[in-house]
XYZ file of C-alpha atoms in Angstrom:
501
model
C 98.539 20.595 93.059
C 97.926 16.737 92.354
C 94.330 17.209 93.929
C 93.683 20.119 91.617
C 94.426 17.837 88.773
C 93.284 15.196 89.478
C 89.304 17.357 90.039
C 90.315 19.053 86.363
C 90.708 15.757 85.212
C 87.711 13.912 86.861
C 85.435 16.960 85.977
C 86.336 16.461 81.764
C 85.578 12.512 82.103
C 82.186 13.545 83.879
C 81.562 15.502 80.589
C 83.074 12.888 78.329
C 80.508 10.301 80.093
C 77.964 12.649 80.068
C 78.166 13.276 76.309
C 78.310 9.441 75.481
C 75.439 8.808 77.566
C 73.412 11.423 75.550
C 74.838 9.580 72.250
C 73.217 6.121 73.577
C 70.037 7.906 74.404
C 69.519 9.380 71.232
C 70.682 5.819 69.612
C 68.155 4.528 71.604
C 65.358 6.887 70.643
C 66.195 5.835 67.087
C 66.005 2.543 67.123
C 62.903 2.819 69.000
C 60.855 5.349 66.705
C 62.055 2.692 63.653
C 60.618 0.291 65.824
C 57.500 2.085 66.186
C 57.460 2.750 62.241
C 58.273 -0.739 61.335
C 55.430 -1.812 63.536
C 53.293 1.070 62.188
C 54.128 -0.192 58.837
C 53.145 -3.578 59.319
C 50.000 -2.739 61.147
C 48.804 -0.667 58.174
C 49.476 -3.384 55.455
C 47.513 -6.149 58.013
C 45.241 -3.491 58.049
C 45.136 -2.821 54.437
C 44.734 -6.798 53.469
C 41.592 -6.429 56.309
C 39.930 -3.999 55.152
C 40.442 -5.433 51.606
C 39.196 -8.617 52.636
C 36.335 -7.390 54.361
C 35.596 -5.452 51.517
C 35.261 -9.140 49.021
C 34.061 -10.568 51.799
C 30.945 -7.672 51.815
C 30.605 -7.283 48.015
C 30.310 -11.504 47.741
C 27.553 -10.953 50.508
C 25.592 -7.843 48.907
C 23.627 -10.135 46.029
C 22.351 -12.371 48.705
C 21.575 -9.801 51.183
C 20.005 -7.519 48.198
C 18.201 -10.605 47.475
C 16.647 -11.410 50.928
C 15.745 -7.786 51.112
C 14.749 -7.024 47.728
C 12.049 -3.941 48.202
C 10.069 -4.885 45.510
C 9.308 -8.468 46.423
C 8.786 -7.163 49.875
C 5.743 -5.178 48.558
C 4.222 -7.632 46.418
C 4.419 -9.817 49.484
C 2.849 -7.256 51.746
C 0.345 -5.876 49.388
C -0.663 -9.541 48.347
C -0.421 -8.568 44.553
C 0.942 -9.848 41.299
C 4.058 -9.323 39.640
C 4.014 -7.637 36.262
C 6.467 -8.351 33.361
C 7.069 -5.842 30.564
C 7.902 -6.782 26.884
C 7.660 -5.760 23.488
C 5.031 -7.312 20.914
C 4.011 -4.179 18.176
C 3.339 -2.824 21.627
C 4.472 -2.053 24.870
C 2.883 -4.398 27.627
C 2.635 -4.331 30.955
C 0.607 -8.242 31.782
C 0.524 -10.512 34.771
C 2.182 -13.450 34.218
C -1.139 -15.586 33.509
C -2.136 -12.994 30.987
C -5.227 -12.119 33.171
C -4.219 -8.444 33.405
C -2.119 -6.466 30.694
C -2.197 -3.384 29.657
C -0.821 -1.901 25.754
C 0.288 1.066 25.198
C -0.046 1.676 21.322
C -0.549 4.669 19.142
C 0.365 5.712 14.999
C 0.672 8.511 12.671
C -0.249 9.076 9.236
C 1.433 11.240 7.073
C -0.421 11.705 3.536
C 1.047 14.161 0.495
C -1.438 15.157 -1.695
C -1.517 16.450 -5.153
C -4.193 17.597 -7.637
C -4.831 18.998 -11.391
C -4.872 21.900 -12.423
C -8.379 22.426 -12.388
C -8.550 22.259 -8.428
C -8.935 25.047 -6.429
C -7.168 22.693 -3.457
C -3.558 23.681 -3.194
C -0.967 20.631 -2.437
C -0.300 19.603 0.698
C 1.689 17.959 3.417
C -0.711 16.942 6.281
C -0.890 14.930 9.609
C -4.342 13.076 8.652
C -3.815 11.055 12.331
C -1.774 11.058 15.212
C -3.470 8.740 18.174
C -2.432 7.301 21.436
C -4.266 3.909 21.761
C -4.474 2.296 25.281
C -6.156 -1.350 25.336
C -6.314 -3.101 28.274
C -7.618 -6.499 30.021
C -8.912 -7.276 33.354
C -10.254 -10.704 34.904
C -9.837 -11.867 31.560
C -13.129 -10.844 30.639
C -13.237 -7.198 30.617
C -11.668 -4.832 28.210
C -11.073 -1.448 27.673
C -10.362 0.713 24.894
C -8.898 4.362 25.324
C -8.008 6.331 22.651
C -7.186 9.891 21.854
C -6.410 11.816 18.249
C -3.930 14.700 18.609
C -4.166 15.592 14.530
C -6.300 18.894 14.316
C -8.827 19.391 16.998
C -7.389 17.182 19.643
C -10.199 14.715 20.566
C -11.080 11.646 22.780
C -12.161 8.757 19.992
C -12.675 5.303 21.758
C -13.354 4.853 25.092
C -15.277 2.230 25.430
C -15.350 -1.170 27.920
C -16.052 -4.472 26.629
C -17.547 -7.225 29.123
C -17.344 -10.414 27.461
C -19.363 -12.497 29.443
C -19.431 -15.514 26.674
C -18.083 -16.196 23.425
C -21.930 -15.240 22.238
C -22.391 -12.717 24.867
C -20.548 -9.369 24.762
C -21.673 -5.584 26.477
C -19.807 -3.015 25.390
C -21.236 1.035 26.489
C -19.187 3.914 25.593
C -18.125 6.107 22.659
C -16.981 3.504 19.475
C -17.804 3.087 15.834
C -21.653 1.724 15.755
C -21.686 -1.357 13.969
C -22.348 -0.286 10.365
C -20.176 -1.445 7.253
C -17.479 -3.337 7.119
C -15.333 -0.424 5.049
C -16.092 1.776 7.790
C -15.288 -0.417 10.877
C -11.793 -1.315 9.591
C -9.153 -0.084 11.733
C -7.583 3.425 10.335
C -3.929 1.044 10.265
C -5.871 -1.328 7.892
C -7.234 0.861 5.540
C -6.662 -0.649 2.120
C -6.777 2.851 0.265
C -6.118 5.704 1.571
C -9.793 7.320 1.895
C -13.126 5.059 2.009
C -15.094 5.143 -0.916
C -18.018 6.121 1.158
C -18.430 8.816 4.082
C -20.706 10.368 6.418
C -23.561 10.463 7.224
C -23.774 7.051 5.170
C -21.007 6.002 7.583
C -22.511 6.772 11.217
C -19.284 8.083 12.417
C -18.788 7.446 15.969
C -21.503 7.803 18.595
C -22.317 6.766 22.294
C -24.286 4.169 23.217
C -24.600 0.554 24.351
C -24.007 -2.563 21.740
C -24.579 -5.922 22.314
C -22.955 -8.819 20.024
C -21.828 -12.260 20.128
C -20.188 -14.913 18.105
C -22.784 -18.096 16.906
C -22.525 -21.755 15.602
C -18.145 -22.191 15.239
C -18.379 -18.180 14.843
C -20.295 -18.636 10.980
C -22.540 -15.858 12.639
C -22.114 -12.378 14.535
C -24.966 -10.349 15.398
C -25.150 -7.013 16.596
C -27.688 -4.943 18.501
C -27.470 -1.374 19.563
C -28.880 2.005 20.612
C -27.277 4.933 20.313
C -27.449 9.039 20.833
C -27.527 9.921 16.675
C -26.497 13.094 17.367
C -22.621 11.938 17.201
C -19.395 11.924 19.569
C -19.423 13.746 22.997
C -16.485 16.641 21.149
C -20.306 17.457 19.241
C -22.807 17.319 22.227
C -20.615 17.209 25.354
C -23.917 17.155 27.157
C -24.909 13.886 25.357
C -27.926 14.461 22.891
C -29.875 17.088 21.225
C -33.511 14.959 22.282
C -35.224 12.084 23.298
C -34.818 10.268 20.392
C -32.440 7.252 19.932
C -30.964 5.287 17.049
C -31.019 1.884 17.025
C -28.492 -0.188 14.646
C -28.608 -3.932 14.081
C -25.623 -6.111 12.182
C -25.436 -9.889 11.249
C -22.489 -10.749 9.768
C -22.049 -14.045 7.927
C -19.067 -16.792 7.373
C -21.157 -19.566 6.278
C -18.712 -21.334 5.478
C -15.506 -21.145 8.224
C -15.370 -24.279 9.062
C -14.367 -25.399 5.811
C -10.892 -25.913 5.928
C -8.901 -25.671 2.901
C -12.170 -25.232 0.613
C -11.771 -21.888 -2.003
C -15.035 -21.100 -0.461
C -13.910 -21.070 3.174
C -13.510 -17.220 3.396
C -16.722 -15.935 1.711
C -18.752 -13.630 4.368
C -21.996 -11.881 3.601
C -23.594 -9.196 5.598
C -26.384 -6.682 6.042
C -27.560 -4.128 8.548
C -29.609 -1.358 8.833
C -30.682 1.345 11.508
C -33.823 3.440 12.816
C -33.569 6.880 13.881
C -36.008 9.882 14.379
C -34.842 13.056 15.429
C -35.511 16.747 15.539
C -33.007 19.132 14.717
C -30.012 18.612 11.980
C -26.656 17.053 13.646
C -23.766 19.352 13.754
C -22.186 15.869 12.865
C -24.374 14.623 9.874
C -26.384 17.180 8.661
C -24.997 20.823 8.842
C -21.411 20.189 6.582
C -21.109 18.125 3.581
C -20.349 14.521 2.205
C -16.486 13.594 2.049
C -15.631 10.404 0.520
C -12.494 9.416 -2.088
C -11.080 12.840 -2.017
C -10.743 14.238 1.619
C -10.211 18.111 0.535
C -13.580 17.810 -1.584
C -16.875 18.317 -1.155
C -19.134 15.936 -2.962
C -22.800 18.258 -1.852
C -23.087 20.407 1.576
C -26.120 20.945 3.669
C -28.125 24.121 2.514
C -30.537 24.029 5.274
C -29.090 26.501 7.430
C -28.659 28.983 4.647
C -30.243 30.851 4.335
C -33.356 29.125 6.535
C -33.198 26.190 8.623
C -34.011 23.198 8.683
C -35.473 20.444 10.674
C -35.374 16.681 9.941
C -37.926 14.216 11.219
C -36.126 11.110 10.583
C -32.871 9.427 9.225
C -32.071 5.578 8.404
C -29.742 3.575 7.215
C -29.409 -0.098 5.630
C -26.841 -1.929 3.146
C -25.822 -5.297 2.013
C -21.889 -6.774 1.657
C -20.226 -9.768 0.014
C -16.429 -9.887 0.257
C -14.481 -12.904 -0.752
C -10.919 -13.766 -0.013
C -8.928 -16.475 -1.463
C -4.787 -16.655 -1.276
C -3.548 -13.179 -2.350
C -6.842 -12.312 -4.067
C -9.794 -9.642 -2.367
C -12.893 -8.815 -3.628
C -15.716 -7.203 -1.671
C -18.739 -4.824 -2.699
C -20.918 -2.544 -0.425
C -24.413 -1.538 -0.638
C -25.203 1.454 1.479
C -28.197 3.975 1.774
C -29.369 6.522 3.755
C -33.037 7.850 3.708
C -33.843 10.954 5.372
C -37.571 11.395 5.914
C -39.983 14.604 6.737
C -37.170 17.321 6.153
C -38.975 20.813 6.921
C -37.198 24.139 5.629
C -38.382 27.312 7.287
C -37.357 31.210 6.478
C -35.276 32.441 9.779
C -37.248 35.628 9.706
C -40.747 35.195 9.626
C -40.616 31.200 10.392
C -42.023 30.430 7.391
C -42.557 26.883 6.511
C -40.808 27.009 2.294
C -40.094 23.401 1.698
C -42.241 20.821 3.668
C -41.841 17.184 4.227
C -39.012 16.605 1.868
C -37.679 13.439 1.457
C -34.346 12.173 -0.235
C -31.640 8.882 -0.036
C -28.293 8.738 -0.505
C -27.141 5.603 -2.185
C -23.400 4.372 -2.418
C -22.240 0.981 -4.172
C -18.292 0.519 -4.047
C -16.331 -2.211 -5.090
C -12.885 -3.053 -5.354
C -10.527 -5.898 -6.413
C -7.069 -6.495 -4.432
C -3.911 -8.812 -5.160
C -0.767 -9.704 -3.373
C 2.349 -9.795 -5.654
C 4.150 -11.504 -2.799
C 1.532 -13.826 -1.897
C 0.617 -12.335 1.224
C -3.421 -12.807 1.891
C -5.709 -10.583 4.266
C -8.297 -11.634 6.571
C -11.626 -10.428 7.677
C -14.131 -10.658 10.455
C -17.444 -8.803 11.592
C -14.557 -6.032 13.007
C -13.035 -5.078 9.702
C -9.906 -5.969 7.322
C -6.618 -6.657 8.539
C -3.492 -6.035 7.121
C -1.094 -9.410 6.723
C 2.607 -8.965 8.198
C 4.890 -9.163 5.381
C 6.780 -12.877 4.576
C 10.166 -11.009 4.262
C 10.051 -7.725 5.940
C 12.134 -5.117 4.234
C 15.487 -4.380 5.300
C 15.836 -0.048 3.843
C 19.719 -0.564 4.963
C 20.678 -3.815 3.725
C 18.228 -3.995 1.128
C 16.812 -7.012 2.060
C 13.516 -8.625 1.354
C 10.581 -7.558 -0.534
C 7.638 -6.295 1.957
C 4.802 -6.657 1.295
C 3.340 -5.338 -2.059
C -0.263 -4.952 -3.000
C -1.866 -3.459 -5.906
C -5.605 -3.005 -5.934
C -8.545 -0.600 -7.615
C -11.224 0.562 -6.548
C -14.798 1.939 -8.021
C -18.030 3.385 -6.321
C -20.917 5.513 -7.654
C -22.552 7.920 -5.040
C -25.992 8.739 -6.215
C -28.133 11.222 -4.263
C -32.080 12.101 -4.814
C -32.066 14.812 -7.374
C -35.093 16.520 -4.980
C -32.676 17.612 -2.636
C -31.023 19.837 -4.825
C -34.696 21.222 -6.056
C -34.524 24.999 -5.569
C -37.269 26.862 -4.030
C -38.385 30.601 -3.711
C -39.315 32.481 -1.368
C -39.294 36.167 -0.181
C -36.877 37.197 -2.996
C -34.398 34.124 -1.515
C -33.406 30.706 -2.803
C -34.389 27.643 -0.370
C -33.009 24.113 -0.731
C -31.488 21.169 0.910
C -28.790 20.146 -0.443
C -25.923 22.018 -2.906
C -23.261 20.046 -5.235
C -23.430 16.905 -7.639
C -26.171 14.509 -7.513
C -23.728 11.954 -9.019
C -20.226 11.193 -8.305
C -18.020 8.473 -10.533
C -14.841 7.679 -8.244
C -12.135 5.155 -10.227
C -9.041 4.700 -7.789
C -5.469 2.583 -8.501
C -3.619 1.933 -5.777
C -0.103 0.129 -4.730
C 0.547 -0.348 -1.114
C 3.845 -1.488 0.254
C 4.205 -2.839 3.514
C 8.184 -2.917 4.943
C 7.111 -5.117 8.422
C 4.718 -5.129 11.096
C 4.963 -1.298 11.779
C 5.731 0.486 8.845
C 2.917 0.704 5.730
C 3.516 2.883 2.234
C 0.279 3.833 -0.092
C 0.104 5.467 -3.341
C -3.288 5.885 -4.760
C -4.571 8.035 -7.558
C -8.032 9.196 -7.921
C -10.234 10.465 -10.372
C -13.876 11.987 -9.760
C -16.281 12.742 -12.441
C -19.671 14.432 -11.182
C -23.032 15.860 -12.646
C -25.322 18.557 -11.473
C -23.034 21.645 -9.930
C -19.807 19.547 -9.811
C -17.905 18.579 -6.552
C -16.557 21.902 -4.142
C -12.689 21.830 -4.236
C -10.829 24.820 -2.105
C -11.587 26.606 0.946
C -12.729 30.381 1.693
C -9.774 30.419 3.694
C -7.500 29.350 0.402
C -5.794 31.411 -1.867
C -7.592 29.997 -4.974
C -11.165 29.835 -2.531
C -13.607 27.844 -3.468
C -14.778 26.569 -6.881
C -16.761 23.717 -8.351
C -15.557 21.237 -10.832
C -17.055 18.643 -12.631
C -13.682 16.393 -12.396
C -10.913 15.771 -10.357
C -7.550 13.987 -10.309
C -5.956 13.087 -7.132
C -2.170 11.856 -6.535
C -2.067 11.112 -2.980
C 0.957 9.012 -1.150
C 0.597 8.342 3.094
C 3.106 7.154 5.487
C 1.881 4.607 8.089
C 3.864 4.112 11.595
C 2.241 2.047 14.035
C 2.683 0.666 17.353
């Protein structure tokens, strides 16, 4: 019996011990898994601050190592080139540091209102006269090129042109530009002091393609210019180049006689004269098949008859004139002479080729002066390139409404006078032949007020009045409303926006 108890007895202990031994176990287990999280814990915080610090560590390294690696120094390197900075002048530019190579990027838009009497068969208008992309560039510091484009109207390529200036008194420039011919006509559109030139073409020889030569002489007192050109106009007229063999040829000298001197009121008087040769076959679509647009540029002052209802054929056109302009301070004054002669103009009937009016001959003679003052005391300049505009002294401020501008009043008066024989009538087979149709004489008296806010932003208001002889000035359009009709007067109220860059 003792035995038995005593196994009943040591079998419970074995349990008891067993059970307490489980209880350490599992004590131990615990203590080791917070071990293992403890050291967990601690290993993810070191590795927290190491990752952080590599982290600083890499982003205080990045600059240098961008640096040292930097892709486009790499190719400038490799390719051996020049580095190219960008900034803002009136124009974006792109130019090598030495200014041997740049590259601008300029363009405008003019905006013109226009309003007339009542007598005018041209309705009021809103119109986009330009809208141009201008790229001028420079290369070996002695070659430049000019490409320009007009998006107004019939989208068009304008200048394009490259300019080798091989000295000071040397310069080649071939490709499609304004030929040297009048000072009025070679000013930049952006300089314009009114808002139409008192003359047109074909007295102005529009633009053409060809190959000039000029050159600065004695301190710049002299520019000449010598150059030959199609006649026939731009390459949007004859995209194949010319209508014949014949050439024009246009020559320039432009005078400051007395530029070097400084300070003296007669230190920005310039004279000038020029003239050109040209013999040719056919009218121009350019020159000789529309009409004569000057002060007014919805009228008409004559058009060209010889296509209706004969047509015509034109053995010769030239051109000559004489300039003074005279600057001193805030005062302008200049005055053109201009005329073109057209020589042996045949008219022929388109049926029979009948010869009706033989060996015609006619000029076209424009004088225009005008007087200009700066309230503000701004003053232009000049050279054998044109009129520039002057940047205002205080540019206008439209939201603080500060400064002045620029402001500029100024008239203007020219008399276009063509041969009364070209508007001779002549009969043949029970139809009317002649040359020219329109006034013979045209009185243009313009006022005008120009306000310029800074260097990109120019205001003009002009008004205009035309008086003409013979049948009076064509106003309208067939495509119009109102059509077409001819008046002997005509009042203009005409204001332009111009934006530049």
């Amino acid at each position: 019996m003792v035995l038995a108890c005593k196994g009943r007895f040591c079998e419970g202990d074995r349990q008891l011990a067993l059970r307490r031994a489980r209880m350490e176990d599992e004590e131990e287990d615990n203590m080791m898994l917070k071990k293992i999280l403890a050291v967990a814990a601690c290993l993810a915080v070191l590795l927290g601050f190491g990752v952080r610090a590599s982290a600083q560590q890499a982003a205080s390294q990045q600059p240098a190592e961008l640096k040292a690696s930097n892709p486009a120094e790499e190719l400038i390197q490799k390719q051996k080139a020049i580095p190219v900075v960008a900034y803002w002048k009136n124009a974006f530019t792109l130019s090598t540091p030495d200014e041997a190579y740049w590259l601008k990027i300029r363009g405008n838009v003019h905006l013109d209102s226009r309003f007339y009497g009542a007598n005018s068969a041209n309705p009021s208008n809103f119109d986009i006269r330009r809208a141009r992309i201008d790229l001028q560039g420079q290369f070996y510091k002695y070659i430049q090129l000019r490409l320009q484009a007009e998006f107004a109207d019939n989208p068009y390529i304008r200048n394009a042109y490259v300019d080798f200036a091989f000295r000071d008194w040397l310069h080649l420039r071939p490709g499609q530009m304004k030929p040297p011919f009048s000072t009025s006509w070679w000013t930049l559109d952006n300089n314009v002091n009114f808002i139409e030139r008192g003359a047109g073409t074909p007295i102005y020889p529009f633009f053409d393609r060809g190959f000039w030569i000029w050159g600065d002489l004695f301190e710049k007192s002299v520019t000449y210019n010598l150059s030959v050109w199609t006649g026939a106009g731009m390459d949007l007229d004859y995209q194949r180049g010319d209508v014949d063999d014949h050439k024009d040829f246009i020559g320039r000298l432009f005078f400051s006689p007395f530029i070097t001197l400084k300070d003296s009121f007669l230190q920005n008087t310039y004279v000038c004269v020029q003239g050109s040769y040209g013999m040719q076959s056919i009218p121009t679509t350019r020159f000789e098949t529309k009409g004569y647009r000057a002060a007014v540029y919805d009228d008409l002052y004559w058009t060209w008859e010889t296509q209706n209802p004969g047509y015509g054929e034109i053995g010769g056109r030239n051109r000559w004139g004489a300039e003074f302009h005279y600057i001193y301070g805030p005062f302008s004054v200049s005055t053109e002479y201009l005329v073109t002669e057209y020589k042996d103009i045949d008219v022929f009937d388109k049926k029979d080729g009948a010869l009706v009016i033989p060996n015609a001959y006619g000029k076209v003679k424009s004088w225009s002066t005008w007087v200009s003052f700066f309230i503000t005391g701004e003053s232009k300049t000049l050279s054998n390139e044109g009129w520039r505009q002057p940047n205002p002294r205080n540019d206008f401020d439209p939201f603080h409404f500060k400064g002045l501008g620029a402001w500029e009043v100024l008239v203007r008066y020219t008399h276009t006078k063509t041969d009364e024989d070209l508007f001779q009538t002549t009969s043949f087979g029970g139809k009317d032949y002649r040359i020219l149709a329109g006034a013979d004489d045209v009185y243009e008296y313009t006022a005008g007020v120009n306000w310029t806010w800074n260097a990109l932003v120019r205001w003009q208001f002009n008004y205009v009045h035309l008086d003409a002889t013979g049948e009076g000035i064509q106003t309208g359009d067939k495509n119009y409303k109102e059509g077409i009709k001819k008046v002997k007067n005509e009042d203009q109220y005409a204001f332009r926006m111009i934006f530049r860059f």
